[in-house]
Amino acid sequence: RSLATPARKTLRIGLIPADGIGREVIPAARRALEALGSDLPKLEFHNLLAGFDLFTRTGTALPRETVEVLKNGCDAALFGAVSSPSRKVAGYSSPIVALRKELDLYANIRPVASVAPDPKGKPAVDLIVVRENTECLYVKQETLTQTESGKEARATRLITEYASRRIGKMAFELALARPRKQVTIIHKSNVLSVTDGLFRETVRAVPQLPEVAGRFDSVGIAEQIVDSAVYRLFREPEIYDVMVAPNLYGDILSDAAAALVGSLGLVPSVNAGDSFVMGEPVHGSAPDIEGKGIANPLAAIRSAALMLRHLRYEDAADRVDTAVNDVIREGHTLTRDLGGKSSTDEVVEAVLRRL
Ligand code: GGG
């Protein structure tokens, strides 16, 4: 489901590189957008701050100004990556989780598709993971108490009918526009019958909602327990078209699916709401390669294309995707995660030459 495109004179894009290789791949995505010339309105970029690194320097991971500029001065945004620590840090909370909530970007749409035929003849992968983006364990309500037998940690997992219904509608809309038209609901309601049960039932009931009035009659519905879905994803990924999942399962499944198409460095996403869209590569901040100039920029460039597609600049998005796919297929200019030796800049130049 794309936002309607107003006749814009200017397209205002917030750039939030945040941490690690986000600072290398977001400028790469900007260059790809700039190379599109008259396919787009005049571009206006706003460089915005967020991240754990910012927090360690200033005590703030997501400045109010970043949120306000995004809400009031941007049409869309690109986010890089964030390196939240695995331990609790007083006063810190993940800025990407907060941004998704602040901007009500309730759907994380993660397409995973093979570009070239598999050398061993495995079937092509062409699926979208649609991850609910605002609830589940990511409401981050955790407590730690001391009991007689030691520490006890608890987390609240929130699943609402409201959020499950809107992510379900998004999944059906996406499936409707695809050749196979198949939604698979991912859950674990054999164990979590209340929370995952509500997610499953609510998404299943979407085609019967009065407001959709038969719109999704041509879309097939399947469902799969999450652990079995991971198994089948690796054994027979070609069976999946649109997979819709609560936040945590969707996060894990989309990273796992990236392994099927060569690298996490290739997989884009958008965080989408009803009035804003933010592109974001699925990969993280990769501190091990940060600053070395070898990060794969293609996931970020594809995320920019996905953002454009969502804003209804389909031709511009197609040009970017074609250029990226050609670079991958030709195989001469690839970063190390894909078995090449090229630098980030060399890959960006290769894409720009094809634009
Ligand atoms: N671009 C995706 C990304 O940054 N992934 C790492 C991640 O999910 N981090 C969560 C966090 O650090 O708060």
mmCIF file of C-alpha atoms and ligand atoms in Angstrom, residues 19 52 79-85 92-97 100 110 131 138 140 251 255 269 280-285, ligand 1:
data_model
loop_
_atom_site.group_PDB
_atom_site.id
_atom_site.type_symbol
_atom_site.label_atom_id
_atom_site.label_comp_id
_atom_site.label_asym_id
_atom_site.label_seq_id
_atom_site.Cartn_x
_atom_site.Cartn_y
_atom_site.Cartn_z
ATOM 1 C CA ASP A 19 25.896 4.413 14.319
ATOM 2 C CA PHE A 52 24.183 5.098 20.834
ATOM 3 C CA PHE A 79 17.815 5.530 8.780
ATOM 4 C CA GLY A 80 21.171 3.719 8.901
ATOM 5 C CA ALA A 81 21.815 1.429 11.847
ATOM 6 C CA VAL A 82 22.106 1.564 15.587
ATOM 7 C CA SER A 83 24.401 -0.292 17.970
ATOM 8 C CA SER A 84 22.480 -0.522 21.199
ATOM 9 C CA PRO A 85 24.558 -2.353 23.802
ATOM 10 C CA TYR A 92 19.492 4.781 27.234
ATOM 11 C CA SER A 93 16.737 3.418 25.060
ATOM 12 C CA SER A 94 16.999 2.316 21.421
ATOM 13 C CA PRO A 95 16.336 5.326 19.146
ATOM 14 C CA ILE A 96 15.108 3.229 16.235
ATOM 15 C CA VAL A 97 12.494 1.485 18.383
ATOM 16 C CA ARG A 100 9.095 3.757 14.872
ATOM 17 C CA ARG A 110 11.355 -6.406 4.235
ATOM 18 C CA ARG A 131 6.898 -7.315 10.559
ATOM 19 C CA TYR A 138 9.622 -4.415 21.804
ATOM 20 C CA LYS A 140 10.405 -2.879 26.351
ATOM 21 C CA ASP A 251 12.919 -9.368 13.005
ATOM 22 C CA ASP A 255 17.610 -11.666 8.993
ATOM 23 C CA SER A 269 13.330 -2.376 4.381
ATOM 24 C CA GLU A 280 16.336 1.359 6.607
ATOM 25 C CA PRO A 281 18.758 -1.393 5.608
ATOM 26 C CA VAL A 282 17.997 -4.584 7.533
ATOM 27 C CA HIS A 283 21.646 -4.934 8.588
ATOM 28 C CA GLY A 284 22.990 -3.463 11.788
ATOM 29 C CA SER A 285 25.855 -1.087 12.512
HETATM 30 N N1 GGG B 1 19.256 -1.082 10.493
HETATM 31 C C1 GGG B 1 18.860 -2.096 11.365
HETATM 32 C C2 GGG B 1 19.589 -2.068 12.665
HETATM 33 O O1 GGG B 1 20.125 -1.071 13.075
HETATM 34 N N2 GGG B 1 19.626 -3.219 13.266
HETATM 35 C C3 GGG B 1 20.200 -3.373 14.550
HETATM 36 C C4 GGG B 1 19.118 -3.263 15.533
HETATM 37 O O2 GGG B 1 18.034 -3.769 15.354
HETATM 38 N N3 GGG B 1 19.373 -2.576 16.554
HETATM 39 C C5 GGG B 1 18.432 -2.294 17.550
HETATM 40 C C6 GGG B 1 19.105 -1.353 18.445
HETATM 41 O O3 GGG B 1 20.333 -1.309 18.416
HETATM 42 O O4 GGG B 1 18.446 -0.672 19.202
#
